[in-house]
Amino acid sequence: MYLSWAVIAAGLAWAPTVWGFNHATTVNYTYQELWKLETTFWDNFLYPANVQQMLAINSTLFTPDVQGRVDITRVFNGSELNTEYLFGLFSDPDHLSLVGVPVAYSITQFSANGNIASATTVVTFNATSFGNLLLPVTIDTWIMWDAEGRIEQYDATFRWFGFLLDTLVEALATSINGTTSQATAALTQLLATTICATHDQYCTGDNQQYTNASTCYDFLTQDIPLGKDYELGRNTLLCREVHEHMVQYDPALHCPHIGPTGGDYCVNDQTYAQKVLQKYFRKSWIAGGSSDEDIWLAD
Ligand SMILES: *[C@@H]1O[C@H](CO)[C@@H](O)[C@H](O)[C@H]1NC(C)=O
Ligand SMILES: *[C@@H]1O[C@H](CO)[C@@H](O)[C@H](O)[C@H]1NC(C)=O
Ligand SMILES: *[C@@H]1O[C@H](CO)[C@@H](O)[C@H](O)[C@H]1NC(C)=O
Ligand SMILES: *[C@@H]1O[C@H](CO)[C@@H](O)[C@H](O)[C@H]1NC(C)=O
Ligand SMILES: *[C@@H]1O[C@H](CO)[C@@H](O)[C@H](O)[C@H]1NC(C)=O
Ligand SMILES: *[C@@H]1O[C@H](CO)[C@@H](O)[C@H](O)[C@H]1NC(C)=O
């Protein structure tokens, strides 16, 4: 009896390291602790707290090798990039941007277990480039924390983003007293002009991407599309608008993203099916369950 119990115990201890590696929970937080970790993230996401995170370069809210995915863009590896894209991108109310700065949030759905929380957060953005329009943005997230309370993986979805983009264009149409297509043209012109100015200021020497301002403008307005709601990580103007905000922080890294090549970030490197089936995460999101058939796990 004693022996067989020992064998079972040994078997239980052995199993996770062999075929449960990817879903071995490294820490179990209480529900209240996970709620606190979740709200700590969103508190720091708001402006101006996000400015402090950005200044840290590698936000301590992330593990150094954090993995992140945002449905409308693509995957982001490591704390430095994730600090730039989650905090830096939304931290300057005076710079042209689509949604502006986040000023408030409300968590409307939350469930948590082990070291994972799934939440829906409605974030109010102050769209400072669109007449300080207060824009509610619904962000669905899955977040996984390590034993030190740092985010080691996240997966974010911008719900109803196509509707949001159309709403911004409509707001612009109203402000210029024009049609939707005139507003789209105005937005294209505005974004291209801003990106080319940023290029001229920061992308010099080895980092230069365009011969001059007119080749830049022509490329951005004629050679590539503005982009659809799911194309912020593809070869589009909207993708370059996202990356334009990052150029000032690290021109060598980000100048190629706003250039003609798109530098691996604004490129059409995936089909729809490849995006959906991408094996990316190191750890499964299936809390405590079997991850053997989780097709999103990296090999
Ligand atoms: C966390 O809880 C799960 C389910 O109860 C358990 O299998 C696992 O061993 C726990 N992990 C730790 C680190 O305590
Ligand atoms: C941020 O992290 C990266 C990668 O780990 C490292 O190369 C870089 O030096 C760090 N920067 C700062 C300012 O800590
Ligand atoms: C990000 O990480 C994934 C998985 O480790 C890897 O396949 C991909 O090449 C990385 N992307 C970049 C741009 O480093
Ligand atoms: C939105 O931003 C503008 C310009 O920075 C500011 O004057 C206004 O108070 C902000 N509104 C809110 C609700 O934060
Ligand atoms: C808006 O445009 C319409 C049609 O072009 C014009 O009739 C109207 O006077 C304009 N309104 C304002 C406030 O400029
Ligand atoms: C910009 O570069 C293009 C291509 O080299 C050239 O044809 C054009 O004359 C240049 N424009 C200006 C304003 O320098």
Short mmCIF file of C-alpha atoms and ligand atoms in Angstrom, two decimals:
data_model
loop_
_atom_site.label_atom_id
_atom_site.label_comp_id
_atom_site.label_asym_id
_atom_site.label_seq_id
_atom_site.Cartn_x
_atom_site.Cartn_y
_atom_site.Cartn_z
CA MET A 1 0.00 0.00 0.00
CA TYR A 2 2.70 2.46 1.02
CA LEU A 3 4.82 1.46 -1.97
CA SER A 4 2.08 1.88 -4.52
CA TRP A 5 1.24 5.33 -3.12
CA ALA A 6 4.90 6.31 -3.51
CA VAL A 7 4.83 5.11 -7.10
CA ILE A 8 1.73 7.18 -7.83
CA ALA A 9 3.27 10.24 -6.17
CA ALA A 10 6.48 9.79 -8.15
CA GLY A 11 4.43 9.44 -11.31
CA LEU A 12 2.57 12.67 -10.56
CA ALA A 13 5.80 14.53 -9.89
CA TRP A 14 7.40 13.17 -13.01
CA ALA A 15 4.56 13.76 -15.44
CA PRO A 16 4.53 17.57 -15.51
CA THR A 17 8.21 17.84 -16.35
CA VAL A 18 7.88 15.46 -19.28
CA TRP A 19 4.67 16.21 -21.11
CA GLY A 20 3.30 19.00 -18.95
CA PHE A 21 6.26 21.35 -19.26
CA ASN A 22 4.29 23.96 -21.14
CA HIS A 23 1.42 24.13 -18.70
CA ALA A 24 3.27 23.63 -15.41
CA THR A 25 1.91 26.47 -13.31
CA THR A 26 4.88 28.14 -11.68
CA VAL A 27 2.79 30.01 -9.15
CA ASN A 28 -0.81 30.06 -7.94
CA TYR A 29 -2.14 33.47 -7.00
CA THR A 30 -5.41 34.09 -5.20
CA TYR A 31 -8.24 35.68 -7.12
CA GLN A 32 -7.66 38.94 -5.22
CA GLU A 33 -3.94 38.89 -6.04
CA LEU A 34 -4.72 38.40 -9.74
CA TRP A 35 -7.23 41.25 -9.65
CA LYS A 36 -4.53 43.45 -8.09
CA LEU A 37 -1.99 42.42 -10.75
CA GLU A 38 -4.54 43.17 -13.46
CA THR A 39 -5.44 46.62 -12.12
CA THR A 40 -1.76 47.43 -11.56
CA PHE A 41 -1.20 46.90 -15.27
CA TRP A 42 -4.12 49.10 -16.30
CA ASP A 43 -3.26 51.81 -13.74
CA ASN A 44 0.16 52.04 -15.37
CA PHE A 45 -1.34 51.94 -18.86
CA LEU A 46 -3.08 55.27 -18.24
CA TYR A 47 -1.52 58.60 -19.14
CA PRO A 48 0.60 60.02 -17.53
CA ALA A 49 1.65 56.91 -15.54
CA ASN A 50 2.62 55.33 -18.88
CA VAL A 51 5.24 58.04 -19.38
CA GLN A 52 7.10 56.75 -16.31
CA GLN A 53 6.96 53.19 -17.65
CA MET A 54 8.30 54.36 -20.98
CA LEU A 55 11.17 56.21 -19.34
CA ALA A 56 12.20 52.95 -17.64
CA ILE A 57 12.94 51.54 -21.15
CA ASN A 58 12.40 48.01 -19.83
CA SER A 59 9.25 48.25 -17.73
CA THR A 60 9.57 46.14 -14.58
CA LEU A 61 5.96 45.07 -15.13
CA PHE A 62 7.33 42.66 -17.76
CA THR A 63 9.77 39.75 -17.63
CA PRO A 64 12.83 40.39 -19.84
CA ASP A 65 11.64 37.78 -22.35
CA VAL A 66 7.92 38.63 -22.25
CA GLN A 67 5.88 37.46 -25.23
CA GLY A 68 3.02 39.61 -26.44
CA ARG A 69 0.49 39.43 -29.23
CA VAL A 70 -1.98 42.07 -30.38
CA ASP A 71 -4.53 40.90 -32.95
CA ILE A 72 -4.58 44.08 -35.05
CA THR A 73 -0.77 44.19 -35.21
CA ARG A 74 1.44 41.15 -34.54
CA VAL A 75 3.68 39.56 -31.93
CA PHE A 76 6.19 41.52 -29.85
CA ASN A 77 9.14 39.87 -28.09
CA GLY A 78 10.98 41.16 -25.03
CA SER A 79 10.45 43.88 -22.42
CA GLU A 80 11.96 46.74 -24.38
CA LEU A 81 9.65 46.43 -27.42
CA ASN A 82 6.62 45.76 -25.25
CA THR A 83 7.37 48.78 -23.08
CA GLU A 84 7.52 50.89 -26.22
CA TYR A 85 4.36 49.50 -27.80
CA LEU A 86 2.15 49.27 -24.72
CA PHE A 87 3.27 52.39 -22.90
CA GLY A 88 5.25 54.60 -25.31
CA LEU A 89 2.72 54.45 -28.11
CA PHE A 90 0.00 56.14 -26.06
CA SER A 91 2.02 58.60 -24.02
CA ASP A 92 2.20 61.83 -26.03
CA PRO A 93 -1.03 63.87 -26.26
CA ASP A 94 0.67 66.48 -28.45
CA HIS A 95 1.73 64.14 -31.22
CA LEU A 96 -0.56 63.07 -34.07
CA SER A 97 -2.08 59.69 -33.23
CA LEU A 98 -5.21 57.71 -33.95
CA VAL A 99 -6.57 57.10 -30.46
CA GLY A 100 -4.52 59.53 -28.37
CA VAL A 101 -3.87 58.85 -24.69
CA PRO A 102 -5.73 56.50 -22.29
CA VAL A 103 -7.32 58.47 -19.46
CA ALA A 104 -9.66 55.99 -17.71
CA TYR A 105 -10.63 52.33 -17.69
CA SER A 106 -13.29 50.00 -16.46
CA ILE A 107 -12.86 46.24 -16.24
CA THR A 108 -16.16 44.75 -17.38
CA GLN A 109 -15.30 41.05 -17.47
CA PHE A 110 -12.75 39.23 -15.30
CA SER A 111 -11.97 35.66 -14.50
CA ALA A 112 -8.72 34.42 -13.02
CA ASN A 113 -7.05 31.20 -12.00
CA GLY A 114 -3.49 30.12 -11.14
CA ASN A 115 -1.30 32.77 -12.76
CA ILE A 116 -3.65 33.70 -15.61
CA ALA A 117 -6.43 36.27 -15.90
CA SER A 118 -8.81 36.86 -18.76
CA ALA A 119 -10.41 40.29 -18.81
CA THR A 120 -12.28 42.78 -20.89
CA THR A 121 -11.34 46.38 -20.25
CA VAL A 122 -13.09 49.39 -21.70
CA VAL A 123 -10.43 52.08 -21.90
CA THR A 124 -11.38 55.69 -22.51
CA PHE A 125 -8.90 57.34 -24.86
CA ASN A 126 -8.63 61.07 -25.27
CA ALA A 127 -8.20 61.30 -29.04
CA THR A 128 -6.26 64.53 -28.90
CA SER A 129 -5.71 64.57 -32.69
CA PHE A 130 -9.47 64.37 -33.24
CA GLY A 131 -10.72 67.32 -31.22
CA ASN A 132 -10.23 65.61 -27.82
CA LEU A 133 -12.91 63.08 -28.73
CA LEU A 134 -13.40 60.72 -25.78
CA LEU A 135 -13.25 57.31 -27.39
CA PRO A 136 -14.15 54.10 -25.55
CA VAL A 137 -11.89 51.26 -26.72
CA THR A 138 -12.64 47.66 -25.75
CA ILE A 139 -9.51 45.58 -25.14
CA ASP A 140 -9.85 41.87 -24.38
CA THR A 141 -6.76 40.43 -22.72
CA TRP A 142 -5.29 37.23 -21.46
CA ILE A 143 -2.36 37.90 -19.14
CA MET A 144 0.01 35.45 -17.45
CA TRP A 145 2.28 36.51 -14.58
CA ASP A 146 5.46 34.90 -13.25
CA ALA A 147 6.19 34.21 -9.56
CA GLU A 148 7.49 37.77 -9.15
CA GLY A 149 4.27 39.31 -10.44
CA ARG A 150 5.74 40.27 -13.80
CA ILE A 151 3.81 39.76 -17.06
CA GLU A 152 5.42 36.89 -18.94
CA GLN A 153 2.81 36.51 -21.69
CA TYR A 154 -0.16 38.49 -22.90
CA ASP A 155 -2.60 38.22 -25.76
CA ALA A 156 -4.69 41.30 -26.57
CA THR A 157 -7.64 41.79 -28.90
CA PHE A 158 -9.07 45.16 -29.88
CA ARG A 159 -12.77 44.43 -30.09
CA TRP A 160 -14.79 46.29 -32.77
CA PHE A 161 -11.65 48.02 -34.08
CA GLY A 162 -13.04 48.42 -37.63
CA PHE A 163 -16.03 50.29 -36.20
CA LEU A 164 -13.60 52.44 -34.17
CA LEU A 165 -11.55 53.39 -37.26
CA ASP A 166 -14.70 54.29 -39.20
CA THR A 167 -15.82 56.43 -36.25
CA LEU A 168 -12.54 58.35 -36.29
CA VAL A 169 -12.89 58.96 -40.02
CA GLU A 170 -16.46 60.16 -39.51
CA ALA A 171 -15.28 62.55 -36.78
CA LEU A 172 -12.69 63.90 -39.18
CA ALA A 173 -15.31 64.22 -41.94
CA THR A 174 -17.46 66.31 -39.62
CA SER A 175 -14.57 68.52 -38.58
CA ILE A 176 -13.56 69.25 -42.19
CA ASN A 177 -17.20 69.35 -43.34
CA GLY A 178 -16.41 66.76 -45.98
CA THR A 179 -17.37 63.32 -47.20
CA THR A 180 -15.99 60.06 -45.84
CA SER A 181 -13.65 59.72 -48.80
CA GLN A 182 -12.41 63.28 -48.35
CA ALA A 183 -11.79 62.51 -44.68
CA THR A 184 -9.90 59.32 -45.59
CA ALA A 185 -7.76 61.31 -48.02
CA ALA A 186 -7.14 63.96 -45.36
CA LEU A 187 -6.14 61.28 -42.84
CA THR A 188 -3.77 59.67 -45.35
CA GLN A 189 -2.15 63.05 -46.03
CA LEU A 190 -1.89 63.87 -42.33
CA LEU A 191 -0.31 60.53 -41.42
CA ALA A 192 2.11 60.55 -44.35
CA THR A 193 3.25 64.10 -43.63
CA THR A 194 3.87 63.25 -39.97
CA ILE A 195 5.74 60.03 -40.75
CA CYS A 196 7.94 61.76 -43.34
CA ALA A 197 8.75 64.58 -40.90
CA THR A 198 9.75 62.00 -38.29
CA HIS A 199 11.85 60.23 -40.90
CA ASP A 200 13.66 63.45 -41.80
CA GLN A 201 14.32 64.24 -38.16
CA TYR A 202 15.47 60.85 -36.87
CA CYS A 203 16.26 58.54 -39.78
CA THR A 204 19.54 59.96 -40.96
CA GLY A 205 22.84 58.40 -42.02
CA ASP A 206 22.63 54.62 -42.00
CA ASN A 207 19.03 54.80 -40.79
CA GLN A 208 17.74 56.77 -43.79
CA GLN A 209 14.93 54.97 -45.63
CA TYR A 210 13.73 57.45 -48.26
CA THR A 211 15.76 59.60 -50.69
CA ASN A 212 13.82 62.73 -49.82
CA ALA A 213 10.52 63.96 -48.43
CA SER A 214 8.68 63.65 -51.72
CA THR A 215 9.69 60.02 -52.35
CA CYS A 216 8.58 59.35 -48.76
CA TYR A 217 5.22 61.04 -49.24
CA ASP A 218 4.62 59.40 -52.63
CA PHE A 219 5.41 55.96 -51.27
CA LEU A 220 3.14 56.33 -48.25
CA THR A 221 0.20 57.84 -50.15
CA GLN A 222 0.41 55.99 -53.48
CA ASP A 223 2.38 52.75 -53.21
CA ILE A 224 0.76 51.23 -50.13
CA PRO A 225 -2.84 51.21 -48.88
CA LEU A 226 -4.01 53.03 -45.76
CA GLY A 227 -4.82 49.60 -44.38
CA LYS A 228 -7.79 47.80 -42.93
CA ASP A 229 -8.57 47.34 -39.25
CA TYR A 230 -6.56 44.11 -39.03
CA GLU A 231 -3.60 45.42 -41.01
CA LEU A 232 -1.63 47.41 -38.43
CA GLY A 233 1.14 44.83 -38.69
CA ARG A 234 1.13 44.60 -42.47
CA ASN A 235 2.47 46.62 -45.41
CA THR A 236 0.20 49.62 -44.84
CA LEU A 237 0.25 53.28 -43.89
CA LEU A 238 -1.56 52.51 -40.62
CA CYS A 239 1.24 50.12 -39.64
CA ARG A 240 3.85 52.80 -40.27
CA GLU A 241 1.74 55.21 -38.21
CA VAL A 242 2.00 52.81 -35.25
CA HIS A 243 5.77 52.45 -35.60
CA GLU A 244 6.32 56.16 -36.27
CA HIS A 245 5.76 56.82 -32.56
CA MET A 246 8.66 54.51 -31.65
CA VAL A 247 11.27 55.97 -34.01
CA GLN A 248 12.35 58.67 -31.55
CA TYR A 249 13.20 56.04 -28.92
CA ASP A 250 15.45 53.89 -31.10
CA PRO A 251 15.97 55.10 -34.69
CA ALA A 252 18.25 52.21 -35.66
CA LEU A 253 15.59 49.70 -34.65
CA HIS A 254 12.44 51.48 -35.80
CA CYS A 255 13.38 53.50 -38.93
CA PRO A 256 13.10 50.41 -41.17
CA HIS A 257 9.53 49.90 -39.93
CA ILE A 258 8.41 53.22 -41.43
CA GLY A 259 10.51 52.74 -44.58
CA PRO A 260 9.61 51.02 -47.86
CA THR A 261 10.74 47.59 -46.63
CA GLY A 262 8.65 47.70 -43.44
CA GLY A 263 11.59 46.06 -41.65
CA ASP A 264 9.85 42.77 -40.67
CA TYR A 265 7.02 44.59 -38.86
CA CYS A 266 5.05 46.26 -41.66
CA VAL A 267 5.19 43.37 -44.09
CA ASN A 268 2.74 40.93 -45.61
CA ASP A 269 4.57 37.89 -44.30
CA GLN A 270 1.55 35.88 -43.19
CA THR A 271 -1.61 34.61 -44.78
CA TYR A 272 -4.79 34.69 -42.74
CA ALA A 273 -4.43 31.01 -41.89
CA GLN A 274 -0.78 31.40 -40.90
CA LYS A 275 -1.71 34.18 -38.50
CA VAL A 276 -4.49 32.16 -36.93
CA LEU A 277 -2.34 29.04 -36.65
CA GLN A 278 0.92 30.72 -35.58
CA LYS A 279 2.74 28.65 -32.97
CA TYR A 280 4.03 31.36 -30.69
CA PHE A 281 3.50 31.13 -26.93
CA ARG A 282 5.97 29.28 -24.71
CA LYS A 283 3.26 28.45 -22.18
CA SER A 284 -0.28 27.31 -22.74
CA TRP A 285 -3.22 29.50 -21.73
CA ILE A 286 -5.17 26.42 -20.69
CA ALA A 287 -4.90 26.81 -16.92
CA GLY A 288 -4.04 23.53 -15.28
CA GLY A 289 -5.44 21.55 -18.20
CA SER A 290 -3.89 19.48 -20.90
CA SER A 291 -2.03 21.57 -23.42
CA ASP A 292 -1.08 18.62 -25.59
CA GLU A 293 -3.37 19.76 -28.38
CA ASP A 294 -2.85 23.50 -27.95
CA ILE A 295 -1.89 24.56 -31.48
CA TRP A 296 -0.69 28.02 -30.36
CA LEU A 297 2.21 26.57 -28.36
CA ALA A 298 5.65 27.01 -29.87
CA ASP A 299 7.36 23.74 -30.74
C1 LIG B 1 -1.17 25.30 -8.65
O1 LIG B 1 -2.42 24.70 -8.57
C2 LIG B 1 -2.58 23.56 -9.43
C3 LIG B 1 -4.02 23.10 -9.39
O2 LIG B 1 -4.46 23.00 -8.07
C4 LIG B 1 -1.58 22.49 -9.01
O3 LIG B 1 -1.66 21.40 -9.90
C5 LIG B 1 -0.17 23.07 -9.09
O4 LIG B 1 0.77 22.14 -8.63
C6 LIG B 1 -0.06 24.33 -8.27
N1 LIG B 1 1.25 24.94 -8.52
C7 LIG B 1 2.01 25.43 -7.54
C8 LIG B 1 3.32 26.01 -7.94
O5 LIG B 1 1.66 25.41 -6.38
C1 LIG B 2 16.61 46.60 -21.83
O1 LIG B 2 16.64 45.21 -22.08
C2 LIG B 2 17.43 44.86 -23.21
C3 LIG B 2 17.25 43.38 -23.49
O2 LIG B 2 17.29 42.63 -22.32
C4 LIG B 2 18.87 45.23 -22.94
O3 LIG B 2 19.69 44.92 -24.07
C5 LIG B 2 18.95 46.72 -22.68
O4 LIG B 2 20.27 47.09 -22.35
C6 LIG B 2 18.00 47.12 -21.55
N1 LIG B 2 17.98 48.58 -21.48
C7 LIG B 2 17.97 49.24 -20.33
C8 LIG B 2 18.03 50.71 -20.40
O5 LIG B 2 17.88 48.66 -19.25
C1 LIG B 3 9.52 36.51 -31.74
O1 LIG B 3 9.52 35.27 -31.11
C2 LIG B 3 9.07 34.21 -31.94
C3 LIG B 3 8.97 32.96 -31.06
O2 LIG B 3 10.09 32.83 -30.28
C4 LIG B 3 10.01 34.03 -33.11
O3 LIG B 3 9.55 32.99 -33.94
C5 LIG B 3 10.04 35.33 -33.90
O4 LIG B 3 10.98 35.25 -34.93
C6 LIG B 3 10.39 36.49 -32.98
N1 LIG B 3 10.22 37.72 -33.73
C7 LIG B 3 11.14 38.66 -33.78
C8 LIG B 3 10.83 39.84 -34.65
O5 LIG B 3 12.17 38.60 -33.16
C1 LIG B 4 -7.87 65.64 -23.45
O1 LIG B 4 -6.68 66.25 -23.85
C2 LIG B 4 -6.75 67.68 -23.91
C3 LIG B 4 -5.45 68.17 -24.52
O2 LIG B 4 -4.33 67.64 -23.87
C4 LIG B 4 -7.01 68.21 -22.51
O3 LIG B 4 -7.13 69.61 -22.55
C5 LIG B 4 -8.28 67.58 -21.97
O4 LIG B 4 -8.48 68.00 -20.63
C6 LIG B 4 -8.20 66.07 -22.02
N1 LIG B 4 -9.46 65.50 -21.61
C7 LIG B 4 -9.53 64.51 -20.70
C8 LIG B 4 -10.90 64.04 -20.36
O5 LIG B 4 -8.54 64.01 -20.22
C1 LIG B 5 -20.41 72.11 -45.50
O1 LIG B 5 -20.35 71.67 -46.84
C2 LIG B 5 -21.60 71.85 -47.54
C3 LIG B 5 -21.48 71.17 -48.92
O2 LIG B 5 -20.19 71.31 -49.44
C4 LIG B 5 -21.90 73.33 -47.62
O3 LIG B 5 -23.13 73.53 -48.28
C5 LIG B 5 -22.01 73.91 -46.22
O4 LIG B 5 -22.18 75.30 -46.24
C6 LIG B 5 -20.73 73.59 -45.40
N1 LIG B 5 -20.91 73.98 -44.01
C7 LIG B 5 -19.99 74.63 -43.32
C8 LIG B 5 -20.33 74.90 -41.88
O5 LIG B 5 -18.92 74.96 -43.78
C1 LIG B 6 13.67 63.22 -54.66
O1 LIG B 6 14.29 62.02 -55.13
C2 LIG B 6 13.77 61.60 -56.38
C3 LIG B 6 14.34 60.23 -56.68
O2 LIG B 6 15.72 60.23 -56.49
C4 LIG B 6 14.12 62.66 -57.43
O3 LIG B 6 13.63 62.28 -58.71
C5 LIG B 6 13.52 63.98 -57.03
O4 LIG B 6 13.92 65.02 -57.93
C6 LIG B 6 13.92 64.37 -55.61
N1 LIG B 6 13.13 65.52 -55.19
C7 LIG B 6 13.67 66.55 -54.55
C8 LIG B 6 12.72 67.62 -54.17
O5 LIG B 6 14.85 66.60 -54.27
#
